[in-house]
Amino acid sequence: MLTLYCEIILKISEYLSDHEKIYLSMTSRTMNEFKYRFIYTKKIQVDRILHLPYFENFGCVEMTNTMSKYPKNAKRVHFFAYSNIIPSGVTHLVFSFDFDQPIKDCIPSSVTHLTFGDHFDQPIKDCIPSSVTHLEFGFGFNNSINGSIPPSVTHLIFGYYFDRSIRGNIPFGVTHLVFDVSFNKRIKNSKDHMGRIVRAIPASVIYLEFGNYFNQAIKDYIPSSVTCIKFGYHFNQSINGLPSSVKKIYLPLNYRKPIDANITTRTKITRC
């Protein structure tokens, strides 16, 4: 019966905030024991909890010091990096604004979310581990991505200056693909030496966003997986060839091309 009681309390705690768990543990001596069994999920600086006897029970911590230890129950370890020395176990890695060092063999295979700062513009081939699912490049990145993005990535965001060829370089599996201001490369599909189609935009993408400079033909090049597409300020190409899967379209205010009725009746078009 006592075991069942404990299981119920622990289950209830999953719906409580960290503060509420602490308040609950203060209601009695018996409840105080749960302080050492609750898992605390809100992100917190690891230095603030090092002294706590229930340190190991924190599930999401933030580190800035490579010498800091993190709780054994941590599922998310956020690390803000100023150098390419990264502790193992980090899951969320953000490089500082001015970081621009080589990253070969420096990103641990525990990282799932990887964000580069605005000054980073180093080669990335064979540098991004296959654990990464969310990858974001900063303002200044404009290096080749040929064979560099692992198939594990589902969310891919490029920064302001990126304007490189993407044909065959965005892996199938990416569902959210965002380009910033400068990107204006053709997204035409091609064929390899075996006659297989090589796509610029893979057929796994659901959300697709182009930046302000993009103004290339899109007919037959947007896969039927896309449900939402956003175009920037200078886009003025026909959208009548968009697949029927597209339900939301964001167009610039100055867009002047005629739009077929079969597009306007089945999609929500927003001017922005």
Short mmCIF file of C-alpha atoms in Angstrom, two decimals:
data_model
loop_
_atom_site.label_atom_id
_atom_site.label_comp_id
_atom_site.label_asym_id
_atom_site.label_seq_id
_atom_site.Cartn_x
_atom_site.Cartn_y
_atom_site.Cartn_z
CA MET A 1 0.00 0.00 0.00
CA LEU A 2 2.87 2.35 0.85
CA THR A 3 4.46 1.63 -2.52
CA LEU A 4 1.23 2.55 -4.28
CA TYR A 5 1.02 5.77 -2.24
CA CYS A 6 4.56 6.71 -3.31
CA GLU A 7 3.83 5.97 -6.95
CA ILE A 8 0.72 8.17 -6.85
CA ILE A 9 2.63 11.09 -5.32
CA LEU A 10 5.43 10.77 -7.88
CA LYS A 11 2.90 10.61 -10.70
CA ILE A 12 1.14 13.73 -9.43
CA SER A 13 4.50 15.51 -9.25
CA GLU A 14 4.88 15.17 -13.02
CA TYR A 15 2.14 17.79 -13.39
CA LEU A 16 3.66 20.22 -10.89
CA SER A 17 6.18 22.99 -11.40
CA ASP A 18 9.49 22.76 -9.54
CA HIS A 19 8.32 25.36 -7.02
CA GLU A 20 5.11 23.43 -6.41
CA LYS A 21 7.11 20.25 -5.77
CA ILE A 22 9.17 22.04 -3.12
CA TYR A 23 6.07 23.50 -1.49
CA LEU A 24 4.45 20.06 -1.45
CA SER A 25 7.53 18.55 0.19
CA MET A 26 7.28 21.14 2.98
CA THR A 27 3.81 20.04 4.11
CA SER A 28 5.00 17.20 6.38
CA ARG A 29 8.01 15.10 7.36
CA THR A 30 6.75 12.27 5.19
CA MET A 31 6.36 14.55 2.21
CA ASN A 32 9.80 16.00 2.83
CA GLU A 33 11.29 12.64 1.82
CA PHE A 34 9.87 13.15 -1.66
CA LYS A 35 12.11 16.18 -2.09
CA TYR A 36 14.88 13.67 -2.79
CA ARG A 37 12.77 11.68 -5.25
CA PHE A 38 11.10 14.38 -7.32
CA ILE A 39 12.71 15.23 -10.67
CA TYR A 40 13.03 18.98 -11.20
CA THR A 41 12.57 19.85 -14.87
CA LYS A 42 12.93 23.63 -15.22
CA LYS A 43 16.25 24.77 -16.71
CA ILE A 44 18.58 26.13 -14.03
CA GLN A 45 22.23 27.19 -13.76
CA VAL A 46 24.16 24.22 -12.39
CA ASP A 47 26.19 26.47 -10.04
CA ARG A 48 22.98 27.38 -8.20
CA ILE A 49 22.23 23.78 -7.23
CA LEU A 50 25.67 22.28 -6.55
CA HIS A 51 25.17 22.62 -2.79
CA LEU A 52 21.76 20.94 -2.69
CA PRO A 53 21.51 17.40 -1.25
CA TYR A 54 19.10 16.52 -4.08
CA PHE A 55 21.43 17.89 -6.78
CA GLU A 56 21.23 14.66 -8.80
CA ASN A 57 17.47 15.10 -9.26
CA PHE A 58 17.62 18.05 -11.64
CA GLY A 59 16.70 17.10 -15.19
CA CYS A 60 17.60 20.26 -17.12
CA VAL A 61 20.68 22.34 -16.34
CA GLU A 62 22.75 25.09 -17.94
CA MET A 63 26.55 25.16 -17.80
CA THR A 64 29.20 27.71 -18.81
CA ASN A 65 32.18 26.03 -17.14
CA THR A 66 33.75 22.87 -18.57
CA MET A 67 34.82 21.87 -15.05
CA SER A 68 31.27 21.85 -13.67
CA LYS A 69 29.60 18.52 -13.09
CA TYR A 70 25.99 17.95 -14.00
CA PRO A 71 23.30 15.80 -12.29
CA LYS A 72 23.15 12.12 -13.17
CA ASN A 73 19.41 12.45 -13.90
CA ALA A 74 19.86 15.38 -16.29
CA LYS A 75 18.18 14.72 -19.63
CA ARG A 76 19.05 18.14 -21.01
CA VAL A 77 22.42 19.77 -20.45
CA HIS A 78 22.67 23.25 -22.00
CA PHE A 79 26.21 24.52 -22.57
CA PHE A 80 27.16 28.03 -23.72
CA ALA A 81 30.56 27.63 -25.38
CA TYR A 82 33.32 30.20 -25.80
CA SER A 83 35.87 27.68 -27.09
CA ASN A 84 35.86 24.30 -28.82
CA ILE A 85 36.35 22.41 -25.55
CA ILE A 86 32.95 20.85 -24.90
CA PRO A 87 32.21 18.49 -21.99
CA SER A 88 30.60 15.14 -22.79
CA GLY A 89 26.95 14.73 -21.89
CA VAL A 90 25.88 18.11 -23.26
CA THR A 91 22.57 17.88 -25.16
CA HIS A 92 21.95 21.55 -26.06
CA LEU A 93 25.03 23.40 -27.31
CA VAL A 94 25.11 27.13 -28.12
CA PHE A 95 28.33 28.76 -29.30
CA SER A 96 29.00 32.37 -28.34
CA PHE A 97 28.52 35.31 -30.72
CA ASP A 98 32.23 35.64 -31.56
CA PHE A 99 33.15 31.93 -31.72
CA ASP A 100 34.90 31.07 -35.01
CA GLN A 101 37.21 28.12 -34.38
CA PRO A 102 37.50 24.74 -36.15
CA ILE A 103 35.03 22.21 -34.71
CA LYS A 104 36.50 18.96 -36.00
CA ASP A 105 36.12 16.27 -33.29
CA CYS A 106 34.90 18.75 -30.68
CA ILE A 107 31.11 18.26 -30.60
CA PRO A 108 30.14 15.29 -28.39
CA SER A 109 27.69 12.68 -29.69
CA SER A 110 25.26 13.56 -26.90
CA VAL A 111 24.33 16.89 -28.56
CA THR A 112 20.82 17.04 -30.07
CA HIS A 113 20.39 20.83 -30.41
CA LEU A 114 23.28 22.78 -31.95
CA THR A 115 23.36 26.56 -32.49
CA PHE A 116 26.31 28.51 -33.89
CA GLY A 117 27.02 32.18 -33.18
CA ASP A 118 27.01 34.98 -35.73
CA HIS A 119 30.77 34.98 -36.43
CA PHE A 120 31.08 31.25 -37.10
CA ASP A 121 32.12 30.41 -40.68
CA GLN A 122 34.23 27.26 -40.51
CA PRO A 123 34.06 24.03 -42.55
CA ILE A 124 31.56 21.58 -41.06
CA LYS A 125 32.12 18.42 -43.13
CA ASP A 126 32.42 15.39 -40.81
CA CYS A 127 31.97 17.70 -37.81
CA ILE A 128 28.25 17.44 -36.96
CA PRO A 129 27.44 14.23 -35.02
CA SER A 130 24.50 12.06 -36.06
CA SER A 131 22.82 12.78 -32.73
CA VAL A 132 21.93 16.34 -33.81
CA THR A 133 18.26 16.92 -34.69
CA HIS A 134 18.09 20.73 -34.51
CA LEU A 135 20.82 22.69 -36.30
CA GLU A 136 20.99 26.48 -36.59
CA PHE A 137 23.69 28.58 -38.22
CA GLY A 138 24.35 32.21 -37.38
CA PHE A 139 24.55 35.48 -39.31
CA GLY A 140 27.96 34.98 -40.95
CA PHE A 141 27.96 31.31 -41.99
CA ASN A 142 28.46 30.78 -45.73
CA ASN A 143 30.56 27.63 -45.96
CA SER A 144 29.82 24.64 -48.16
CA ILE A 145 27.33 22.14 -46.74
CA ASN A 146 28.12 19.46 -49.33
CA GLY A 147 27.84 16.11 -47.54
CA SER A 148 27.91 17.89 -44.19
CA ILE A 149 24.38 17.76 -42.73
CA PRO A 150 23.68 14.40 -41.02
CA PRO A 151 20.39 12.60 -41.83
CA SER A 152 19.37 12.90 -38.17
CA VAL A 153 18.62 16.63 -38.60
CA THR A 154 14.91 17.51 -38.71
CA HIS A 155 15.07 21.29 -38.13
CA LEU A 156 17.59 23.27 -40.18
CA ILE A 157 18.00 27.06 -40.08
CA PHE A 158 20.51 29.09 -42.09
CA GLY A 159 21.66 32.61 -41.25
CA TYR A 160 21.76 35.95 -43.06
CA TYR A 161 24.75 35.43 -45.39
CA PHE A 162 24.20 31.82 -46.42
CA ASP A 163 23.93 31.54 -50.22
CA ARG A 164 25.37 28.18 -51.23
CA SER A 165 24.09 25.42 -53.50
CA ILE A 166 21.74 23.10 -51.63
CA ARG A 167 20.99 20.58 -54.40
CA GLY A 168 21.55 17.13 -52.91
CA ASN A 169 22.88 18.65 -49.69
CA ILE A 170 19.74 18.83 -47.54
CA PRO A 171 19.13 15.28 -46.28
CA PHE A 172 15.78 13.53 -46.43
CA GLY A 173 14.39 13.76 -42.93
CA VAL A 174 14.51 17.55 -42.60
CA THR A 175 10.95 18.71 -41.90
CA HIS A 176 11.53 22.40 -41.12
CA LEU A 177 13.84 24.32 -43.46
CA VAL A 178 14.49 28.07 -43.09
CA PHE A 179 16.66 30.36 -45.23
CA ASP A 180 17.52 33.92 -44.27
CA VAL A 181 17.95 37.11 -46.31
CA SER A 182 20.80 36.35 -48.75
CA PHE A 183 19.84 32.93 -50.11
CA ASN A 184 18.95 33.12 -53.82
CA LYS A 185 20.21 29.91 -55.38
CA ARG A 186 18.15 27.92 -57.90
CA ILE A 187 16.22 25.06 -56.33
CA LYS A 188 15.83 23.11 -59.57
CA ASN A 189 16.07 19.33 -59.24
CA SER A 190 18.61 17.37 -61.28
CA LYS A 191 19.59 13.76 -61.96
CA ASP A 192 22.70 11.85 -60.95
CA HIS A 193 24.69 9.49 -63.20
CA MET A 194 22.23 6.70 -62.38
CA GLY A 195 19.26 8.77 -63.50
CA ARG A 196 17.99 9.29 -59.97
CA ILE A 197 16.42 12.62 -59.04
CA VAL A 198 18.61 14.83 -56.87
CA ARG A 199 16.42 17.32 -55.01
CA ALA A 200 17.29 20.73 -53.66
CA ILE A 201 14.31 20.59 -51.28
CA PRO A 202 13.86 17.03 -49.94
CA ALA A 203 10.44 15.39 -49.99
CA SER A 204 10.35 15.32 -46.18
CA VAL A 205 10.05 19.11 -45.71
CA ILE A 206 6.76 20.30 -44.19
CA TYR A 207 7.60 23.93 -43.37
CA LEU A 208 9.68 25.93 -45.87
CA GLU A 209 10.75 29.55 -45.48
CA PHE A 210 12.75 31.70 -47.90
CA GLY A 211 14.43 35.02 -47.11
CA ASN A 212 14.04 38.45 -48.69
CA TYR A 213 16.45 38.02 -51.65
CA PHE A 214 15.02 34.74 -52.92
CA ASN A 215 13.39 35.14 -56.34
CA GLN A 216 13.81 31.87 -58.23
CA ALA A 217 11.35 29.73 -60.17
CA ILE A 218 9.61 27.19 -57.94
CA LYS A 219 7.31 25.31 -60.35
CA ASP A 220 7.78 21.53 -59.92
CA TYR A 221 10.52 22.06 -57.33
CA ILE A 222 8.46 22.25 -54.13
CA PRO A 223 7.78 18.69 -52.87
CA SER A 224 4.26 17.51 -52.08
CA SER A 225 5.23 17.11 -48.41
CA VAL A 226 5.19 20.91 -47.88
CA THR A 227 2.11 22.27 -46.10
CA CYS A 228 3.34 25.79 -45.25
CA ILE A 229 5.62 28.02 -47.34
CA LYS A 230 6.82 31.57 -46.75
CA PHE A 231 8.40 33.93 -49.28
CA GLY A 232 10.38 37.12 -48.64
CA TYR A 233 10.21 40.71 -49.88
CA HIS A 234 11.73 40.29 -53.39
CA PHE A 235 9.87 37.15 -54.41
CA ASN A 236 7.78 37.69 -57.54
CA GLN A 237 7.58 34.30 -59.28
CA SER A 238 4.41 32.40 -60.11
CA ILE A 239 3.07 30.21 -57.30
CA ASN A 240 0.51 28.44 -59.49
CA GLY A 241 2.65 25.32 -59.66
CA LEU A 242 2.62 24.72 -55.90
CA PRO A 243 1.53 21.21 -54.88
CA SER A 244 -1.95 20.65 -53.46
CA SER A 245 -0.40 19.72 -50.09
CA VAL A 246 0.31 23.42 -49.42
CA LYS A 247 -2.35 24.89 -47.11
CA LYS A 248 -0.66 28.12 -45.97
CA ILE A 249 1.25 30.61 -48.10
CA TYR A 250 2.94 33.79 -46.88
CA LEU A 251 3.56 36.32 -49.65
CA PRO A 252 5.19 39.79 -49.59
CA LEU A 253 2.87 42.79 -49.70
CA ASN A 254 4.27 43.81 -53.11
CA TYR A 255 3.61 40.43 -54.79
CA ARG A 256 1.85 41.10 -58.11
CA LYS A 257 1.66 37.81 -60.03
CA PRO A 258 -1.82 36.42 -60.85
CA ILE A 259 -2.89 33.54 -58.62
CA ASP A 260 -5.05 30.73 -59.97
CA ALA A 261 -8.39 30.02 -58.33
CA ASN A 262 -7.34 26.47 -57.45
CA ILE A 263 -4.64 28.02 -55.23
CA THR A 264 -6.82 30.68 -53.58
CA THR A 265 -9.66 28.27 -52.81
CA ARG A 266 -7.59 25.60 -51.10
CA THR A 267 -4.96 27.65 -49.30
CA LYS A 268 -4.81 30.43 -46.75
CA ILE A 269 -2.76 33.27 -48.22
CA THR A 270 -1.29 35.87 -45.88
CA ARG A 271 0.41 39.06 -47.04
CA CYS A 272 3.27 40.15 -44.83
#
